[in-house]
Amino acid sequence: MLNDYPILTILTFLPLVGCLLLAPFRKRPEVVRPIALGIGLLELALASWLYVTATSATTRLRSFFLLEDLPWIERFGIRYTLGLDGISLLMVILTAFITLVAMIVSWQSIKERVALHYLLILVMETGIMGVFLSLDLFLFYLFWEVMLIPMFFLIGIWGHGRRIYSAVKFFLYTLAGSLLMLLAIIGLYLIHGAQSGTYTFALSSLLHTRIAPDMGCWLFAAFLLAFAIKVPLFPVHTWLPDAHTDAPTAGSVILAGLLLKTGAYGLIRFGYPLFPAAAKAATPIIFTLAVIGIIYGSWIAYAQKDMKRLVAYSSVGHMGFVALGIAAWTPVALSGAVLQMVNHGVTTGALFALVGMLDERTDTREIAAYGGLWGKVPVFSFFFLLFAMASAGLPGLNNFVGEFLVLTGSFRVTPLAVVFAFSGIVLSLVYTIRLVQELLFVEERQTLALADLSLREGGLLLVLALIAVYLGIHPAPLLELIKVPVTLLTGNP
């Protein structure tokens, strides 16, 4: 259905337009911060309004209930097509919310080139929104590239330690994957054009392309590699710990909360639907890599001494569950994977924010430097314990629901992989308990000047905590929202 107003275009480009408002005040950070925050709030309000509209009785049964389709570069069959269904709506809301979180955690920690910092965050928001809304492969690729560049500069300019090395590594990994995806997109475009006489990048048309099995495997492999790097799937995950460790707090929050989700979303929206036969043939490989990622990520996380690096490796494990659910491709498993994408964004984003707040106060992220925080900074300790338990999959909190659905939905397809994946949950509980104990409950190792959370920090974490608890005890509204698109994708009512 074509909507009457270009609401999806406004949602996508509002952050980019907001950049123009920042430009005149580039030397006045006290003005730049409220303007950027106002744009972020407006974007979240718009996304929330779309949620209210989508859950109304008249639209909930439709797949793409909002669609904008215009000719763009007609000579090459490129169209400007944006569409919104339940899955993309969840990702859009997550993008608006996590971007707002990134702005708030940067409020005091970023003191140099403030305007440029917020400008890059807003440009990246436009790129990520475009990725989640595009239904034309050329447009999707364009937004895919747009979101990479701001993150490269965020790590390279405001990062720590080996920030240039980590920024370049992040860029090279993701660029290599995306170039292969571009080749596959062009190949698909040419095959479809030769068959139908119509050369187009429209997803709705390319879904009907007949592809020889061997060619389908090669094309799917290129898409899979591009998306697997971003997920990140073992063994192409090695850029992630370095990028997280050296990125500023806002960069880590966006990386964990959003950029990793674009890879999983790409597999769901493009990889599996475009190449179902090749995807089915590759499923055992994806199962294996997902399970290795779950166990390996949890095992390596236990050995880390730097809190940020620990949370980064835990992300490899958690996103392994997302990959497992996608590969199973059943309604329950896929619903769990989509829900886990949201849950991981909230929980891990909060953990990176907490680590960043601690680092701002003490200038160290070494676990061995801390101890006794429970009695010293009780509000911080409460939130840290809550989000650590949520990350470990404690029943009643958000991560439990997503991982439970993934394991339940995958069991009939691959019981052996589920058994091994379950061992990853046990390992994650072990490293989480160790982290919480070392940080909060053992005797204080050295005297550190610590102040508890400010009103701004506490308010932000309270909102994140309420979401984590709500999704843990009442995920039904989100599952209802994605029910129709998941059913259509898997073909299993």
Coordinates of C-alpha atoms in Angstrom, one line a residue:
M1 CA 0.0 0.0 0.0
L2 CA 1.3 3.5 -0.9
N3 CA 1.0 5.9 2.0
D4 CA -0.4 9.4 1.4
Y5 CA 2.5 11.2 3.1
P6 CA 6.2 10.5 2.8
I7 CA 6.5 9.6 6.4
L8 CA 9.2 7.0 5.8
T9 CA 11.3 9.5 3.9
I10 CA 10.9 12.0 6.7
L11 CA 11.9 9.3 9.2
T12 CA 15.0 8.4 7.2
F13 CA 16.3 11.9 6.4
L14 CA 15.2 13.9 9.5
P15 CA 18.6 13.2 11.2
L16 CA 20.5 14.3 8.1
V17 CA 18.4 17.5 7.9
G18 CA 19.2 18.0 11.5
C19 CA 22.9 18.2 10.7
L20 CA 22.2 21.5 9.0
L21 CA 20.9 22.9 12.2
L22 CA 24.2 22.0 14.0
A23 CA 26.5 23.6 11.5
P24 CA 26.0 27.3 12.6
F25 CA 26.8 26.4 16.2
R26 CA 29.9 24.2 15.6
K27 CA 31.9 26.2 18.2
R28 CA 29.1 26.3 20.8
P29 CA 28.8 22.8 22.3
E30 CA 26.3 24.0 24.9
V31 CA 23.9 24.7 22.0
V32 CA 24.8 21.7 19.8
R33 CA 23.9 19.1 22.5
P34 CA 20.3 20.2 23.1
I35 CA 19.7 20.6 19.3
A36 CA 21.0 17.1 18.6
L37 CA 19.0 15.7 21.5
G38 CA 15.8 17.5 20.2
I39 CA 16.3 15.8 16.8
G40 CA 16.8 12.5 18.5
L41 CA 13.6 12.9 20.5
L42 CA 11.6 13.9 17.5
E43 CA 12.9 10.9 15.6
L44 CA 11.9 8.6 18.5
A45 CA 8.5 10.3 18.7
L46 CA 7.9 9.7 15.0
A47 CA 8.9 6.0 15.2
S48 CA 6.7 5.6 18.3
W49 CA 3.7 7.1 16.4
L50 CA 4.3 4.6 13.6
Y51 CA 4.1 1.8 16.2
V52 CA 0.8 3.1 17.4
T53 CA -0.5 3.3 13.8
A54 CA 0.8 -0.2 13.0
T55 CA -0.9 -1.8 16.0
S56 CA -4.3 -0.4 15.2
A57 CA -6.9 -2.9 14.2
T58 CA -7.0 -1.9 10.6
T59 CA -3.3 -2.3 9.7
R60 CA -1.9 -5.1 11.9
L61 CA -2.7 -7.9 9.5
R62 CA -0.9 -6.4 6.6
S63 CA 2.7 -7.0 5.7
F64 CA 4.2 -3.8 4.3
F65 CA 1.6 -1.4 5.8
L66 CA 3.6 1.7 4.7
L67 CA 5.3 1.9 1.2
E68 CA 6.9 4.7 -0.7
D69 CA 7.9 3.8 -4.3
L70 CA 9.2 6.3 -6.9
P71 CA 11.3 6.0 -10.0
W72 CA 14.8 7.3 -9.4
I73 CA 17.4 6.3 -12.0
E74 CA 15.0 4.7 -14.5
R75 CA 17.7 4.0 -17.1
F76 CA 19.2 1.4 -14.8
G77 CA 16.0 0.2 -13.1
I78 CA 16.8 1.9 -9.8
R79 CA 13.8 2.9 -7.7
Y80 CA 13.4 4.8 -4.5
T81 CA 11.5 2.2 -2.5
L82 CA 11.0 2.3 1.2
G83 CA 8.7 -0.1 3.1
L84 CA 7.7 -0.8 6.6
D85 CA 6.5 -4.1 8.1
G86 CA 6.6 -5.4 11.6
I87 CA 10.2 -6.5 11.6
S88 CA 11.5 -3.2 10.1
L89 CA 9.3 -1.2 12.5
L90 CA 11.0 -2.9 15.5
M91 CA 14.4 -2.1 14.0
V92 CA 13.4 1.5 13.3
I93 CA 12.2 2.0 16.9
L94 CA 15.4 0.4 18.2
T95 CA 17.5 2.7 16.0
A96 CA 15.8 5.9 17.2
F97 CA 16.0 4.8 20.8
I98 CA 19.7 3.6 20.8
T99 CA 20.8 6.7 18.9
L100 CA 19.2 8.8 21.6
V101 CA 21.0 6.7 24.3
A102 CA 24.3 7.3 22.4
M103 CA 23.6 11.1 22.4
I104 CA 22.9 11.1 26.2
V105 CA 26.0 9.1 27.1
S106 CA 28.1 11.5 25.1
W107 CA 26.8 14.5 26.9
Q108 CA 29.8 15.0 29.2
S109 CA 32.3 12.5 27.9
I110 CA 32.8 14.3 24.5
K111 CA 34.5 17.6 25.1
E112 CA 36.3 18.2 21.7
R113 CA 34.7 18.6 18.3
V114 CA 31.3 18.2 19.9
A115 CA 29.4 19.4 16.8
L116 CA 31.2 16.9 14.5
H117 CA 30.6 14.1 17.0
Y118 CA 26.8 14.6 17.0
L119 CA 26.8 15.3 13.3
L120 CA 28.4 11.9 12.6
I121 CA 25.9 10.2 14.9
L122 CA 23.0 11.8 13.0
V123 CA 24.4 10.8 9.6
M124 CA 24.8 7.3 10.9
E125 CA 21.2 7.2 12.1
T126 CA 20.1 8.1 8.5
G127 CA 22.2 5.3 7.1
I128 CA 20.8 2.7 9.5
M129 CA 17.2 3.9 9.1
G130 CA 17.7 3.5 5.3
V131 CA 19.1 0.0 5.7
F132 CA 16.1 -1.1 7.7
L133 CA 13.6 0.5 5.2
S134 CA 15.0 -0.1 1.8
L135 CA 13.3 -2.5 -0.6
D136 CA 15.5 -1.7 -3.6
L137 CA 18.9 -3.4 -3.5
F138 CA 20.8 -0.5 -5.0
L139 CA 19.2 1.9 -2.4
F140 CA 20.0 -0.7 0.4
Y141 CA 23.6 -0.9 -0.7
L142 CA 23.9 2.9 -0.7
F143 CA 22.6 3.2 2.9
W144 CA 24.8 0.3 3.9
E145 CA 27.9 2.2 2.9
V146 CA 26.6 5.5 4.4
M147 CA 26.4 4.0 7.9
L148 CA 30.0 2.8 7.8
I149 CA 31.9 6.0 7.3
P150 CA 30.6 7.9 10.5
M151 CA 31.6 4.9 12.6
F152 CA 35.1 4.9 11.1
F153 CA 35.6 8.5 12.2
L154 CA 33.9 8.0 15.6
I155 CA 36.5 5.3 16.5
G156 CA 39.4 7.1 14.8
I157 CA 38.8 10.6 16.3
W158 CA 37.3 10.0 19.8
G159 CA 38.5 6.4 20.4
H160 CA 41.2 5.2 22.9
G161 CA 44.3 3.0 22.7
R162 CA 44.9 1.7 19.2
R163 CA 42.0 3.7 17.8
I164 CA 43.4 4.2 14.3
Y165 CA 44.3 0.5 14.0
S166 CA 40.8 -0.5 15.2
A167 CA 39.0 2.0 12.9
V168 CA 40.9 0.8 9.8
K169 CA 40.3 -2.8 10.7
F170 CA 36.6 -2.2 11.1
F171 CA 36.5 -0.3 7.8
L172 CA 38.5 -2.9 5.8
Y173 CA 36.5 -5.9 7.1
T174 CA 33.1 -4.3 6.4
L175 CA 34.2 -2.8 3.1
A176 CA 35.5 -6.1 1.8
G177 CA 32.2 -7.8 2.7
S178 CA 30.1 -5.1 1.2
L179 CA 32.0 -5.0 -2.1
L180 CA 31.4 -8.8 -2.5
M181 CA 27.7 -8.1 -1.8
L182 CA 27.7 -5.4 -4.5
L183 CA 29.1 -7.9 -7.1
A184 CA 26.4 -10.3 -6.1
I185 CA 23.7 -7.6 -6.4
I186 CA 24.9 -6.8 -9.9
G187 CA 25.0 -10.5 -10.8
L188 CA 21.4 -10.9 -9.7
Y189 CA 20.4 -7.8 -11.6
L190 CA 21.9 -9.1 -14.8
I191 CA 20.4 -12.6 -14.4
H192 CA 17.0 -11.2 -13.8
G193 CA 17.3 -8.8 -16.7
A194 CA 18.3 -11.6 -19.1
Q195 CA 15.4 -13.7 -18.0
S196 CA 12.6 -11.1 -17.9
G197 CA 13.9 -8.4 -20.2
T198 CA 13.4 -6.0 -17.3
Y199 CA 16.5 -4.8 -15.5
T200 CA 15.6 -3.8 -12.0
F201 CA 17.0 -3.7 -8.4
A202 CA 13.5 -4.0 -6.9
L203 CA 13.4 -6.7 -4.2
S204 CA 9.8 -7.6 -5.1
S205 CA 10.9 -8.5 -8.7
L206 CA 14.2 -10.1 -7.9
L207 CA 12.5 -12.5 -5.6
H208 CA 11.1 -14.3 -8.7
T209 CA 14.5 -14.7 -10.4
R210 CA 15.3 -18.3 -11.4
I211 CA 18.9 -19.0 -10.5
A212 CA 21.0 -22.0 -11.4
P213 CA 22.0 -23.9 -8.2
D214 CA 25.8 -23.3 -8.6
M215 CA 25.3 -19.6 -9.3
G216 CA 22.8 -19.3 -6.5
C217 CA 25.4 -20.7 -4.0
W218 CA 28.0 -18.2 -5.2
L219 CA 25.7 -15.2 -4.9
F220 CA 24.3 -16.3 -1.5
A221 CA 27.9 -16.8 -0.3
A222 CA 28.7 -13.2 -1.2
F223 CA 25.6 -11.9 0.7
L224 CA 26.3 -14.2 3.6
L225 CA 29.9 -13.0 4.0
A226 CA 28.9 -9.4 4.0
F227 CA 26.2 -10.0 6.6
A228 CA 28.2 -12.5 8.6
I229 CA 31.0 -9.9 9.1
K230 CA 28.5 -7.4 10.5
V231 CA 26.6 -9.9 12.8
P232 CA 29.5 -10.9 13.6
L233 CA 29.6 -14.7 12.9
F234 CA 32.7 -16.8 13.8
P235 CA 35.4 -16.6 12.3
V236 CA 34.9 -13.2 10.7
H237 CA 34.3 -11.5 14.1
T238 CA 37.8 -10.4 14.9
W239 CA 37.2 -6.7 14.1
L240 CA 34.5 -6.5 16.8
P241 CA 36.6 -6.8 20.1
D242 CA 39.1 -4.2 18.8
A243 CA 36.5 -1.8 17.6
H244 CA 34.5 -2.0 20.9
T245 CA 37.6 -1.7 23.1
D246 CA 38.9 1.4 21.4
A247 CA 35.6 3.1 20.4
P248 CA 34.1 5.9 22.6
T249 CA 31.1 4.9 24.7
A250 CA 28.6 6.2 22.1
G251 CA 30.4 4.2 19.4
S252 CA 30.2 1.0 21.4
V253 CA 26.5 1.6 22.2
I254 CA 25.7 2.1 18.5
L255 CA 27.9 -0.8 17.4
A256 CA 26.3 -3.3 19.7
G257 CA 22.8 -1.9 19.6
L258 CA 22.5 -1.2 15.9
L259 CA 25.3 -2.1 13.5
L260 CA 25.4 -5.7 14.4
K261 CA 21.6 -5.9 13.8
T262 CA 22.0 -4.7 10.2
G263 CA 23.8 -7.9 9.3
A264 CA 21.1 -10.1 10.9
Y265 CA 18.4 -8.0 9.3
G266 CA 20.1 -8.3 5.9
L267 CA 20.0 -12.1 6.1
I268 CA 16.3 -12.1 7.1
R269 CA 15.2 -9.5 4.5
F270 CA 17.5 -10.3 1.5
G271 CA 19.8 -13.4 2.0
Y272 CA 17.3 -16.1 2.8
P273 CA 14.3 -14.9 0.6
L274 CA 16.5 -14.2 -2.5
F275 CA 18.4 -17.5 -2.4
P276 CA 16.2 -20.1 -0.5
A277 CA 17.8 -23.2 -2.1
A278 CA 21.4 -22.0 -1.5
A279 CA 20.5 -20.8 2.0
K280 CA 19.0 -24.3 2.8
A281 CA 22.2 -25.9 1.5
A282 CA 24.3 -23.6 3.7
T283 CA 22.2 -24.1 6.8
P284 CA 24.4 -26.8 8.4
I285 CA 27.4 -24.5 8.0
I286 CA 25.6 -21.5 9.6
F287 CA 24.4 -23.7 12.4
T288 CA 28.0 -24.9 13.1
L289 CA 29.5 -21.3 12.9
A290 CA 26.7 -20.0 15.1
V291 CA 27.2 -22.6 17.8
I292 CA 31.0 -22.2 17.7
G293 CA 30.5 -18.4 18.1
I294 CA 28.2 -19.0 21.1
I295 CA 30.7 -21.2 22.9
Y296 CA 33.8 -19.4 21.8
G297 CA 32.5 -16.0 22.6
S298 CA 31.5 -17.0 26.1
W299 CA 34.7 -18.9 26.7
I300 CA 36.9 -16.0 25.6
A301 CA 34.8 -13.5 27.5
Y302 CA 35.6 -15.3 30.7
A303 CA 39.3 -14.8 30.2
Q304 CA 39.1 -11.0 29.6
K305 CA 40.6 -8.5 32.0
D306 CA 39.1 -5.4 30.3
M307 CA 35.3 -5.0 30.9
K308 CA 34.6 -3.5 27.5
R309 CA 36.4 -6.4 25.8
L310 CA 34.5 -8.9 27.9
V311 CA 31.1 -7.3 26.9
A312 CA 32.3 -7.3 23.3
Y313 CA 33.1 -11.0 23.3
S314 CA 29.8 -11.7 25.0
S315 CA 28.1 -10.0 22.0
V316 CA 29.7 -12.6 19.7
G317 CA 27.9 -15.3 21.8
H318 CA 24.6 -13.5 22.0
M319 CA 24.5 -12.8 18.3
G320 CA 25.3 -16.4 17.7
F321 CA 21.8 -17.2 19.0
V322 CA 20.4 -14.7 16.5
A323 CA 22.2 -16.5 13.7
L324 CA 21.0 -19.9 15.0
G325 CA 17.4 -18.7 15.0
I326 CA 17.7 -17.3 11.4
A327 CA 19.3 -20.5 10.1
A328 CA 16.5 -22.6 11.6
W329 CA 14.1 -20.5 9.6
T330 CA 11.0 -21.6 11.5
P331 CA 8.3 -19.1 12.8
V332 CA 9.2 -19.6 16.4
A333 CA 13.0 -19.5 15.9
L334 CA 12.9 -16.5 13.6
S335 CA 10.6 -14.7 16.0
G336 CA 13.1 -15.4 18.7
A337 CA 16.0 -14.1 16.6
V338 CA 14.2 -10.9 15.8
L339 CA 13.2 -10.4 19.5
Q340 CA 16.8 -11.2 20.5
M341 CA 18.1 -8.5 18.2
V342 CA 16.0 -6.0 20.2
N343 CA 16.9 -7.5 23.5
H344 CA 20.6 -7.5 22.8
G345 CA 20.5 -3.9 21.7
V346 CA 18.9 -2.8 25.0
T347 CA 20.9 -5.0 27.4
T348 CA 24.4 -4.7 25.8
G349 CA 23.9 -1.1 25.0
A350 CA 23.2 -0.5 28.7
L351 CA 26.3 -2.5 29.8
F352 CA 28.5 -0.5 27.5
A353 CA 27.0 2.7 28.9
L354 CA 27.7 1.5 32.4
V355 CA 31.3 0.6 31.6
G356 CA 31.7 4.0 30.0
M357 CA 30.4 5.8 33.1
L358 CA 32.8 3.9 35.3
D359 CA 35.7 4.6 32.9
E360 CA 34.9 8.3 32.9
R361 CA 35.2 8.3 36.7
T362 CA 38.4 6.3 37.2
D363 CA 40.0 6.2 33.8
T364 CA 40.4 2.4 33.9
R365 CA 38.3 -0.5 32.7
E366 CA 40.5 -3.2 34.2
I367 CA 38.3 -5.6 36.3
A368 CA 41.1 -6.1 38.7
A369 CA 41.1 -2.4 39.7
Y370 CA 37.7 -2.6 41.2
G371 CA 35.9 -4.3 44.0
G372 CA 33.4 -3.4 46.7
L373 CA 31.3 -1.2 44.5
W374 CA 28.0 -2.5 45.9
G375 CA 28.5 -0.6 49.2
K376 CA 30.3 2.4 47.5
V377 CA 28.0 3.2 44.5
P378 CA 24.7 1.4 45.2
V379 CA 22.7 2.9 42.3
F380 CA 25.4 2.0 39.8
S381 CA 25.7 -1.4 41.3
F382 CA 22.0 -2.1 41.1
F383 CA 21.8 -1.3 37.4
F384 CA 25.0 -3.2 36.6
L385 CA 23.7 -6.3 38.4
L386 CA 20.3 -6.0 36.7
F387 CA 21.7 -5.7 33.1
A388 CA 24.4 -8.4 33.8
M389 CA 21.7 -10.8 34.8
A390 CA 19.5 -9.8 31.8
S391 CA 22.5 -10.5 29.5
A392 CA 23.0 -13.9 31.1
G393 CA 19.4 -14.8 30.3
L394 CA 17.8 -14.7 33.8
P395 CA 14.1 -15.6 33.5
G396 CA 11.9 -12.6 33.9
L397 CA 14.3 -10.3 32.0
N398 CA 14.4 -9.7 28.2
N399 CA 17.2 -11.9 26.9
F400 CA 15.7 -15.0 28.4
V401 CA 12.6 -14.8 26.1
G402 CA 14.6 -14.3 22.9
E403 CA 17.1 -17.1 23.6
F404 CA 14.3 -19.5 24.8
L405 CA 12.3 -19.0 21.6
V406 CA 15.4 -19.5 19.4
L407 CA 16.3 -22.8 21.2
T408 CA 12.7 -24.0 21.2
G409 CA 12.2 -23.2 17.5
S410 CA 15.5 -24.6 16.5
F411 CA 15.2 -27.9 18.4
R412 CA 13.1 -29.7 15.8
V413 CA 15.5 -28.7 13.0
T414 CA 18.8 -29.3 14.8
P415 CA 18.6 -30.7 18.3
L416 CA 22.4 -31.3 18.4
A417 CA 23.1 -27.6 17.7
V418 CA 20.6 -26.6 20.4
V419 CA 22.3 -28.8 23.0
F420 CA 25.7 -27.2 22.3
A421 CA 24.1 -23.7 22.2
F422 CA 22.6 -24.4 25.6
S423 CA 26.1 -25.0 27.0
G424 CA 26.9 -21.5 25.8
I425 CA 24.2 -20.2 28.2
V426 CA 25.8 -22.0 31.0
L427 CA 29.2 -20.4 30.1
S428 CA 27.7 -17.0 29.9
L429 CA 26.3 -17.4 33.4
V430 CA 29.8 -18.3 34.6
Y431 CA 31.6 -15.3 33.2
T432 CA 28.7 -13.0 34.3
I433 CA 28.8 -14.2 37.9
R434 CA 32.6 -13.8 37.9
L435 CA 32.3 -10.2 36.6
V436 CA 29.6 -9.2 39.0
Q437 CA 31.5 -10.7 41.9
E438 CA 34.8 -9.1 41.0
L439 CA 33.3 -5.7 40.5
L440 CA 30.7 -5.4 43.1
F441 CA 31.1 -7.9 46.0
V442 CA 34.8 -8.7 46.6
E443 CA 36.8 -6.5 49.0
E444 CA 37.9 -3.2 47.5
R445 CA 41.4 -3.6 45.9
Q446 CA 42.4 0.0 45.6
T447 CA 40.9 3.3 46.7
L448 CA 39.1 4.9 43.8
A449 CA 37.4 8.3 43.9
L450 CA 33.9 7.3 42.8
A451 CA 30.6 9.2 42.7
D452 CA 27.4 7.4 42.1
L453 CA 25.2 8.0 39.1
S454 CA 24.0 11.5 38.2
L455 CA 20.4 12.2 37.6
R456 CA 21.0 12.1 33.8
E457 CA 22.8 8.7 34.0
G458 CA 20.3 7.2 36.4
G459 CA 17.3 8.4 34.4
L460 CA 18.7 6.9 31.2
L461 CA 19.4 3.5 32.9
L462 CA 16.0 3.5 34.5
V463 CA 14.3 3.7 31.1
L464 CA 16.5 0.9 29.8
A465 CA 15.8 -1.2 32.9
L466 CA 12.0 -0.8 32.6
I467 CA 12.3 -1.9 28.9
A468 CA 14.3 -5.0 29.9
V469 CA 11.8 -6.0 32.6
Y470 CA 8.8 -5.3 30.4
L471 CA 10.1 -7.3 27.5
G472 CA 11.0 -10.1 29.9
I473 CA 7.5 -10.5 31.3
H474 CA 5.3 -9.3 28.5
P475 CA 6.9 -9.8 25.0
A476 CA 3.5 -10.5 23.4
P477 CA 3.0 -7.1 21.7
L478 CA 6.4 -7.4 19.9
L479 CA 5.7 -11.0 18.9
E480 CA 2.3 -10.0 17.6
L481 CA 3.8 -7.2 15.6
I482 CA 6.3 -9.5 13.7
K483 CA 3.9 -12.4 13.4
V484 CA 2.7 -11.6 9.9
P485 CA 6.1 -10.8 8.3
V486 CA 7.7 -13.9 9.9
T487 CA 4.9 -16.1 8.7
L488 CA 5.2 -14.7 5.2
L489 CA 9.0 -15.1 5.2
T490 CA 9.1 -18.7 6.4
G491 CA 6.0 -19.7 4.5
N492 CA 4.7 -21.6 7.6
P493 CA 1.4 -20.2 8.9

